[in-house]
Amino acid sequence: MPTYTAHAAHAADQPGAAAQYTSVAPALYQAALGPVNLEHYLAAFERLDATGRVLPGWNLAAALCPLGWLVFRRLWRQALLAFAALASGALLLWAVGHRWLALPWPMLAGLALAGLTVLCGGLGLYGDALVHADVRRRIDGAVSAASTMREAMGLLQRQAGSRRRLLWVAVASAALAAAAAWLAFAGAMGDRWMPDAGEPEPVALSVPEPEPQLPEQPVAPAADPSPAATESPSADLASAQPLLQASEAESEPVVTQAQAEEPPQAKDPAPARPPQRAAQRRLYINVGLFADPENARRTQARLRQAGLPCAVEPLVRSDGRRLQRVRVGPFSSAAQANAAVAKVRAMGLEAVAAAQ
């Protein structure tokens, strides 16, 4: 354990003279650390002073709240480096992962969590060593600047962390964490797919194709029974034969007259053609609605790289908000649409079937 002289009156004229006695070292450490978690740091400092070299330990406060812990312990240079590392990592994820590579949000969140874990783990392992080095530096400065040991301890106590300071740092850290979480959530929801009131009702992809309708065969009109036959149904065959011939003779001019009244083209009608098959519905896969056109274009580029036909369609909601709809298709069969749905969902995107 480093030793500091009890006669610090001459410390200002003798730099390094604060290493003669061991009786004041625990008091100086207590004055420099403050009342917060004092026992933990005294035990860690004793181990570090006994070995004389930097050893890893575990500081839970540094691991759980890195920036807040650094600010509370007045480790300003380390706090600035940690903030720069967090800001540069977030900017790298946004510029490269989100804008350029168009990675999905779950993957970006996983990368961010991995980087935060490395930072928290490093501070948790070597936080005690950082505090030990800073306390040693401040003790040396206070002993050198003060004329008495009481005055040096007063200087150290004014720089030490207090419970009131801990409360303010905790409130500020919670507010900053809530703001960062809100910004991340707002950015993620801006790229999420919002429901559209004008969207057609989703249909099942396994709808069978309409069967072609067979042409109806023209039915010949039934010949009207002759009056003679209806008037004497009980006549014998010999007497009915002349009547039938007479009715046929009377019906011939009627048929001839009907044929004469028909238009010329009706005399030789064209062969009946089956009606055209009903227009087949086109199947689409709605991938999502985007408020940011750039996000819609990136999604379209990903779909085209996967070999899927897609397009971006501008839409205007009832409230006047402009959106960009990305859809895949059209497809002529349910099998093609089902295959496209599998590809889209494999890319981490949503797929909703629609038909027109």
Short mmCIF file of C-alpha atoms in Angstrom, two decimals:
data_model
loop_
_atom_site.label_atom_id
_atom_site.label_comp_id
_atom_site.label_asym_id
_atom_site.label_seq_id
_atom_site.Cartn_x
_atom_site.Cartn_y
_atom_site.Cartn_z
CA MET A 1 0.00 0.00 0.00
CA PRO A 2 1.47 3.45 -0.83
CA THR A 3 2.48 5.51 2.14
CA TYR A 4 1.89 9.20 2.72
CA THR A 5 3.69 11.30 5.29
CA ALA A 6 1.93 12.65 8.29
CA HIS A 7 4.10 15.71 8.07
CA ALA A 8 2.83 17.01 4.74
CA ALA A 9 3.87 20.55 5.56
CA HIS A 10 6.97 20.08 3.46
CA ALA A 11 5.23 18.09 0.68
CA ALA A 12 4.93 21.13 -1.55
CA ASP A 13 8.71 21.57 -1.50
CA GLN A 14 9.43 17.84 -1.71
CA PRO A 15 7.50 16.12 -4.53
CA GLY A 16 7.18 12.44 -3.82
CA ALA A 17 7.79 12.90 -0.13
CA ALA A 18 4.34 11.49 0.47
CA ALA A 19 5.65 7.93 0.64
CA GLN A 20 7.27 7.72 4.05
CA TYR A 21 4.58 6.42 6.36
CA THR A 22 1.64 4.08 5.99
CA SER A 23 -0.63 5.38 8.72
CA VAL A 24 -2.39 8.03 6.62
CA ALA A 25 -2.93 6.02 3.43
CA PRO A 26 -6.36 4.56 4.39
CA ALA A 27 -7.56 7.98 5.55
CA LEU A 28 -6.47 9.58 2.29
CA TYR A 29 -8.20 6.86 0.30
CA GLN A 30 -11.41 7.35 2.29
CA ALA A 31 -11.28 11.10 1.78
CA ALA A 32 -10.72 10.74 -1.98
CA LEU A 33 -13.36 8.03 -2.54
CA GLY A 34 -16.29 9.33 -0.52
CA PRO A 35 -18.93 7.27 1.27
CA VAL A 36 -20.37 5.48 -1.78
CA ASN A 37 -19.23 1.83 -1.99
CA LEU A 38 -16.19 2.59 0.15
CA GLU A 39 -15.49 -0.93 1.41
CA HIS A 40 -15.32 -2.37 -2.09
CA TYR A 41 -12.74 0.15 -3.26
CA LEU A 42 -10.59 -0.10 -0.12
CA ALA A 43 -10.33 -3.86 -0.54
CA ALA A 44 -9.54 -3.51 -4.26
CA PHE A 45 -6.92 -0.80 -3.59
CA GLU A 46 -5.23 -2.96 -0.98
CA ARG A 47 -4.93 -5.81 -3.46
CA LEU A 48 -3.60 -3.52 -6.19
CA ASP A 49 -1.06 -1.89 -3.83
CA ALA A 50 0.11 -5.27 -2.60
CA THR A 51 0.83 -6.58 -6.10
CA GLY A 52 2.06 -3.29 -7.55
CA ARG A 53 0.50 -3.93 -10.95
CA VAL A 54 -2.86 -3.66 -12.71
CA LEU A 55 -5.11 -6.63 -12.04
CA PRO A 56 -8.63 -7.32 -13.33
CA GLY A 57 -11.49 -7.34 -10.86
CA TRP A 58 -15.21 -6.76 -11.10
CA ASN A 59 -17.07 -3.51 -10.58
CA LEU A 60 -20.81 -4.01 -10.99
CA ALA A 61 -21.66 -0.31 -11.12
CA ALA A 62 -19.17 0.29 -13.94
CA ALA A 63 -20.56 -2.66 -15.89
CA LEU A 64 -24.23 -1.69 -15.53
CA CYS A 65 -23.95 2.05 -16.23
CA PRO A 66 -20.59 2.85 -17.84
CA LEU A 67 -21.04 6.54 -18.67
CA GLY A 68 -22.86 7.37 -15.45
CA TRP A 69 -20.23 5.61 -13.36
CA LEU A 70 -17.38 7.42 -15.14
CA VAL A 71 -19.05 10.78 -14.61
CA PHE A 72 -19.75 10.05 -10.95
CA ARG A 73 -16.12 9.11 -10.32
CA ARG A 74 -14.94 12.19 -12.27
CA LEU A 75 -13.06 10.10 -14.82
CA TRP A 76 -13.64 12.74 -17.49
CA ARG A 77 -11.10 11.57 -20.03
CA GLN A 78 -12.32 7.99 -19.88
CA ALA A 79 -15.94 9.19 -20.07
CA LEU A 80 -15.14 11.20 -23.20
CA LEU A 81 -13.47 8.17 -24.81
CA ALA A 82 -16.42 5.92 -23.94
CA PHE A 83 -18.90 8.44 -25.35
CA ALA A 84 -16.84 8.76 -28.53
CA ALA A 85 -16.76 4.98 -28.89
CA LEU A 86 -20.54 4.72 -28.46
CA ALA A 87 -21.24 7.57 -30.87
CA SER A 88 -18.86 6.27 -33.54
CA GLY A 89 -20.28 2.75 -33.21
CA ALA A 90 -23.86 4.01 -33.56
CA LEU A 91 -22.90 6.15 -36.57
CA LEU A 92 -21.13 3.20 -38.19
CA LEU A 93 -24.15 0.96 -37.71
CA TRP A 94 -26.49 3.58 -39.14
CA ALA A 95 -24.34 4.58 -42.13
CA VAL A 96 -22.98 1.18 -43.12
CA GLY A 97 -25.41 -1.34 -41.71
CA HIS A 98 -28.69 0.53 -42.14
CA ARG A 99 -28.16 2.89 -45.09
CA TRP A 100 -25.71 0.94 -47.21
CA LEU A 101 -26.23 -2.75 -46.42
CA ALA A 102 -29.93 -2.31 -45.46
CA LEU A 103 -29.62 -4.80 -42.61
CA PRO A 104 -32.83 -5.59 -40.72
CA TRP A 105 -33.36 -3.96 -37.36
CA PRO A 106 -32.95 -7.18 -35.33
CA MET A 107 -29.47 -7.67 -36.79
CA LEU A 108 -28.51 -4.04 -36.13
CA ALA A 109 -29.77 -4.36 -32.57
CA GLY A 110 -27.67 -7.51 -32.09
CA LEU A 111 -24.51 -5.75 -33.31
CA ALA A 112 -25.18 -2.76 -31.06
CA LEU A 113 -25.73 -5.06 -28.08
CA ALA A 114 -22.46 -6.86 -28.80
CA GLY A 115 -20.50 -3.58 -28.83
CA LEU A 116 -22.19 -2.38 -25.65
CA THR A 117 -21.38 -5.70 -23.97
CA VAL A 118 -17.68 -5.30 -24.81
CA LEU A 119 -17.63 -1.77 -23.37
CA CYS A 120 -19.50 -2.72 -20.20
CA GLY A 121 -17.39 -5.84 -19.70
CA GLY A 122 -14.13 -3.94 -20.08
CA LEU A 123 -15.12 -1.28 -17.57
CA GLY A 124 -16.44 -3.92 -15.19
CA LEU A 125 -13.13 -5.79 -15.25
CA TYR A 126 -10.77 -2.81 -15.02
CA GLY A 127 -12.95 -0.16 -13.37
CA ASP A 128 -11.26 -0.58 -9.99
CA ALA A 129 -7.84 -0.12 -11.60
CA LEU A 130 -9.01 3.10 -13.29
CA VAL A 131 -10.32 4.51 -10.00
CA HIS A 132 -7.14 3.46 -8.20
CA ALA A 133 -4.92 5.29 -10.66
CA ASP A 134 -7.12 8.41 -10.55
CA VAL A 135 -7.23 8.44 -6.73
CA ARG A 136 -3.44 8.08 -6.55
CA ARG A 137 -3.06 11.03 -8.90
CA ARG A 138 -5.45 13.21 -6.90
CA ILE A 139 -3.84 12.28 -3.59
CA ASP A 140 -0.42 13.22 -4.91
CA GLY A 141 -1.78 16.55 -6.14
CA ALA A 142 -3.60 17.32 -2.87
CA VAL A 143 -0.62 16.41 -0.68
CA SER A 144 1.67 18.51 -2.84
CA ALA A 145 -0.70 21.51 -2.83
CA ALA A 146 -1.68 21.48 0.87
CA SER A 147 0.42 22.69 3.79
CA THR A 148 -1.05 20.19 6.24
CA MET A 149 -2.54 16.74 6.04
CA ARG A 150 -5.89 18.06 7.29
CA GLU A 151 -5.97 20.54 4.44
CA ALA A 152 -5.04 17.84 1.92
CA MET A 153 -7.87 15.64 3.15
CA GLY A 154 -10.27 18.56 2.88
CA LEU A 155 -9.28 19.05 -0.76
CA LEU A 156 -9.81 15.37 -1.45
CA GLN A 157 -13.21 15.33 0.23
CA ARG A 158 -14.46 18.23 -1.90
CA GLN A 159 -13.58 16.24 -5.02
CA ALA A 160 -14.99 12.93 -3.76
CA GLY A 161 -18.34 11.54 -4.83
CA SER A 162 -21.31 12.07 -2.52
CA ARG A 163 -24.72 10.45 -2.31
CA ARG A 164 -26.35 13.61 -3.57
CA ARG A 165 -24.09 13.58 -6.60
CA LEU A 166 -24.94 9.92 -7.12
CA LEU A 167 -28.65 10.78 -7.17
CA TRP A 168 -28.22 13.50 -9.78
CA VAL A 169 -26.08 11.28 -11.99
CA ALA A 170 -28.63 8.45 -11.73
CA VAL A 171 -31.51 10.75 -12.75
CA ALA A 172 -29.55 12.19 -15.67
CA SER A 173 -28.48 8.72 -16.84
CA ALA A 174 -32.06 7.45 -16.72
CA ALA A 175 -33.27 10.45 -18.74
CA LEU A 176 -30.56 9.99 -21.36
CA ALA A 177 -31.25 6.26 -21.60
CA ALA A 178 -34.98 6.92 -22.05
CA ALA A 179 -34.28 9.49 -24.77
CA ALA A 180 -31.93 7.11 -26.60
CA ALA A 181 -34.46 4.29 -26.38
CA TRP A 182 -37.23 6.55 -27.69
CA LEU A 183 -35.10 7.68 -30.63
CA ALA A 184 -34.19 4.09 -31.49
CA PHE A 185 -37.81 3.00 -31.22
CA ALA A 186 -39.02 5.92 -33.35
CA GLY A 187 -36.44 5.15 -36.02
CA ALA A 188 -37.40 1.48 -36.03
CA MET A 189 -41.12 2.27 -36.25
CA GLY A 190 -40.49 4.72 -39.08
CA ASP A 191 -39.24 1.81 -41.17
CA ARG A 192 -41.92 -0.58 -40.04
CA TRP A 193 -44.87 -1.33 -42.29
CA MET A 194 -47.99 0.62 -41.43
CA PRO A 195 -51.53 -0.56 -42.27
CA ASP A 196 -53.22 1.07 -45.22
CA ALA A 197 -56.95 1.77 -45.10
CA GLY A 198 -57.26 1.41 -48.86
CA GLU A 199 -55.53 -1.93 -49.07
CA PRO A 200 -57.61 -4.75 -50.58
CA GLU A 201 -58.61 -7.59 -48.36
CA PRO A 202 -55.91 -10.29 -48.27
CA VAL A 203 -56.84 -13.46 -50.05
CA ALA A 204 -55.55 -16.97 -49.62
CA LEU A 205 -52.78 -17.91 -52.01
CA SER A 206 -54.20 -21.35 -52.62
CA VAL A 207 -57.30 -20.11 -54.43
CA PRO A 208 -57.96 -22.48 -57.34
CA GLU A 209 -57.91 -21.00 -60.79
CA PRO A 210 -61.33 -20.43 -62.38
CA GLU A 211 -62.47 -23.24 -64.61
CA PRO A 212 -63.09 -22.34 -68.26
CA GLN A 213 -66.78 -22.13 -69.08
CA LEU A 214 -67.94 -24.47 -71.79
CA PRO A 215 -69.99 -22.95 -74.60
CA GLU A 216 -73.66 -23.65 -74.36
CA GLN A 217 -75.05 -25.72 -77.21
CA PRO A 218 -77.87 -23.93 -79.05
CA VAL A 219 -81.17 -25.63 -78.48
CA ALA A 220 -83.44 -25.91 -81.48
CA PRO A 221 -86.90 -24.53 -80.82
CA ALA A 222 -89.59 -27.13 -80.52
CA ALA A 223 -91.93 -27.30 -83.47
CA ASP A 224 -95.41 -26.20 -82.71
CA PRO A 225 -97.90 -29.01 -83.05
CA SER A 226 -100.12 -28.74 -86.08
CA PRO A 227 -103.69 -27.76 -85.46
CA ALA A 228 -104.98 -30.72 -87.32
CA ALA A 229 -103.13 -33.16 -85.15
CA THR A 230 -104.38 -31.57 -81.95
CA GLU A 231 -107.95 -31.34 -83.11
CA SER A 232 -108.32 -35.05 -84.03
CA PRO A 233 -105.88 -37.07 -81.92
CA SER A 234 -108.03 -40.16 -82.18
CA ALA A 235 -108.15 -40.28 -85.95
CA ASP A 236 -106.74 -43.28 -87.66
CA LEU A 237 -103.39 -43.32 -89.38
CA ALA A 238 -104.81 -43.19 -92.86
CA SER A 239 -106.82 -40.03 -92.20
CA ALA A 240 -103.90 -38.38 -90.23
CA GLN A 241 -101.40 -38.72 -93.08
CA PRO A 242 -103.11 -36.19 -95.40
CA LEU A 243 -103.50 -33.78 -92.49
CA LEU A 244 -99.79 -33.96 -91.67
CA GLN A 245 -98.88 -33.36 -95.27
CA ALA A 246 -101.21 -30.40 -95.36
CA SER A 247 -99.71 -28.91 -92.22
CA GLU A 248 -96.22 -29.34 -93.66
CA ALA A 249 -97.30 -27.67 -96.83
CA GLU A 250 -98.80 -24.76 -94.86
CA SER A 251 -95.67 -24.38 -92.70
CA GLU A 252 -93.27 -24.18 -95.64
CA PRO A 253 -94.24 -20.63 -96.69
CA VAL A 254 -93.91 -19.46 -93.06
CA VAL A 255 -90.34 -20.76 -92.79
CA THR A 256 -89.48 -19.26 -96.15
CA GLN A 257 -90.89 -15.90 -95.08
CA ALA A 258 -88.94 -15.99 -91.80
CA GLN A 259 -85.78 -16.76 -93.63
CA ALA A 260 -86.41 -13.93 -96.01
CA GLU A 261 -86.88 -11.47 -93.14
CA GLU A 262 -83.48 -12.42 -91.62
CA PRO A 263 -80.49 -10.23 -92.52
CA PRO A 264 -78.18 -11.61 -95.22
CA GLN A 265 -75.34 -12.34 -92.83
CA ALA A 266 -77.66 -14.44 -90.66
CA LYS A 267 -78.23 -16.91 -93.49
CA ASP A 268 -74.77 -18.30 -93.15
CA PRO A 269 -73.92 -17.86 -89.45
CA ALA A 270 -70.33 -18.28 -88.37
CA PRO A 271 -69.57 -21.31 -86.24
CA ALA A 272 -70.17 -20.67 -82.55
CA ARG A 273 -66.96 -19.86 -80.67
CA PRO A 274 -66.57 -20.48 -76.97
CA PRO A 275 -66.68 -17.31 -74.87
CA GLN A 276 -63.32 -15.96 -73.84
CA ARG A 277 -62.02 -17.08 -70.53
CA ALA A 278 -62.79 -14.72 -67.71
CA ALA A 279 -60.00 -12.30 -66.90
CA GLN A 280 -57.65 -14.02 -64.50
CA ARG A 281 -56.92 -12.23 -61.25
CA ARG A 282 -53.35 -11.07 -60.69
CA LEU A 283 -51.72 -11.97 -57.39
CA TYR A 284 -49.41 -9.58 -55.55
CA ILE A 285 -47.34 -9.76 -52.37
CA ASN A 286 -47.54 -6.56 -50.33
CA VAL A 287 -44.22 -6.18 -48.53
CA GLY A 288 -44.98 -2.96 -46.68
CA LEU A 289 -45.78 0.75 -46.58
CA PHE A 290 -42.96 3.19 -45.88
CA ALA A 291 -43.08 6.81 -44.82
CA ASP A 292 -39.50 7.37 -45.98
CA PRO A 293 -39.03 6.95 -49.78
CA GLU A 294 -35.38 6.03 -49.25
CA ASN A 295 -36.35 3.04 -47.12
CA ALA A 296 -38.79 1.92 -49.80
CA ARG A 297 -36.08 2.10 -52.46
CA ARG A 298 -33.66 0.11 -50.35
CA THR A 299 -36.26 -2.59 -49.80
CA GLN A 300 -36.99 -2.66 -53.53
CA ALA A 301 -33.27 -3.06 -54.26
CA ARG A 302 -33.05 -6.01 -51.87
CA LEU A 303 -36.03 -7.70 -53.48
CA ARG A 304 -34.60 -7.23 -56.97
CA GLN A 305 -31.29 -8.69 -55.87
CA ALA A 306 -33.23 -11.74 -54.73
CA GLY A 307 -34.70 -12.08 -58.23
CA LEU A 308 -38.24 -10.97 -57.35
CA PRO A 309 -40.26 -8.62 -59.59
CA CYS A 310 -41.28 -5.64 -57.50
CA ALA A 311 -42.34 -2.02 -57.75
CA VAL A 312 -42.78 1.04 -55.53
CA GLU A 313 -46.18 2.73 -55.73
CA PRO A 314 -46.91 6.11 -54.12
CA LEU A 315 -50.10 6.25 -52.06
CA VAL A 316 -51.94 9.08 -50.31
CA ARG A 317 -53.88 8.23 -47.17
CA SER A 318 -57.18 9.79 -46.25
CA ASP A 319 -55.40 12.15 -43.85
CA GLY A 320 -53.16 13.45 -46.64
CA ARG A 321 -50.08 11.52 -45.60
CA ARG A 322 -47.93 10.25 -48.46
CA LEU A 323 -46.63 6.69 -48.27
CA GLN A 324 -44.63 4.38 -50.50
CA ARG A 325 -45.95 0.85 -51.04
CA VAL A 326 -43.56 -1.93 -52.03
CA ARG A 327 -45.19 -4.95 -53.61
CA VAL A 328 -43.90 -8.04 -55.39
CA GLY A 329 -45.62 -9.34 -58.49
CA PRO A 330 -47.80 -9.74 -60.37
CA PHE A 331 -48.10 -13.53 -60.45
CA SER A 332 -50.44 -15.58 -62.55
CA SER A 333 -50.65 -18.63 -60.30
CA ALA A 334 -50.85 -19.36 -56.61
CA ALA A 335 -47.75 -21.57 -56.79
CA GLN A 336 -45.63 -18.65 -57.99
CA ALA A 337 -47.05 -16.38 -55.31
CA ASN A 338 -46.38 -18.96 -52.59
CA ALA A 339 -42.76 -19.29 -53.71
CA ALA A 340 -42.38 -15.50 -53.63
CA VAL A 341 -43.86 -15.35 -50.11
CA ALA A 342 -41.27 -17.87 -48.91
CA LYS A 343 -38.44 -15.80 -50.41
CA VAL A 344 -39.70 -12.54 -48.94
CA ARG A 345 -40.12 -13.98 -45.45
CA ALA A 346 -36.69 -15.58 -45.64
CA MET A 347 -35.27 -12.06 -46.12
CA GLY A 348 -36.82 -10.95 -42.83
CA LEU A 349 -39.66 -8.99 -44.46
CA GLU A 350 -43.39 -9.36 -44.10
CA ALA A 351 -45.56 -10.68 -46.91
CA VAL A 352 -49.31 -10.14 -47.27
CA ALA A 353 -51.15 -11.56 -50.27
CA ALA A 354 -53.46 -9.38 -52.33
CA ALA A 355 -55.28 -9.90 -55.59
CA GLN A 356 -56.52 -7.56 -58.29
#
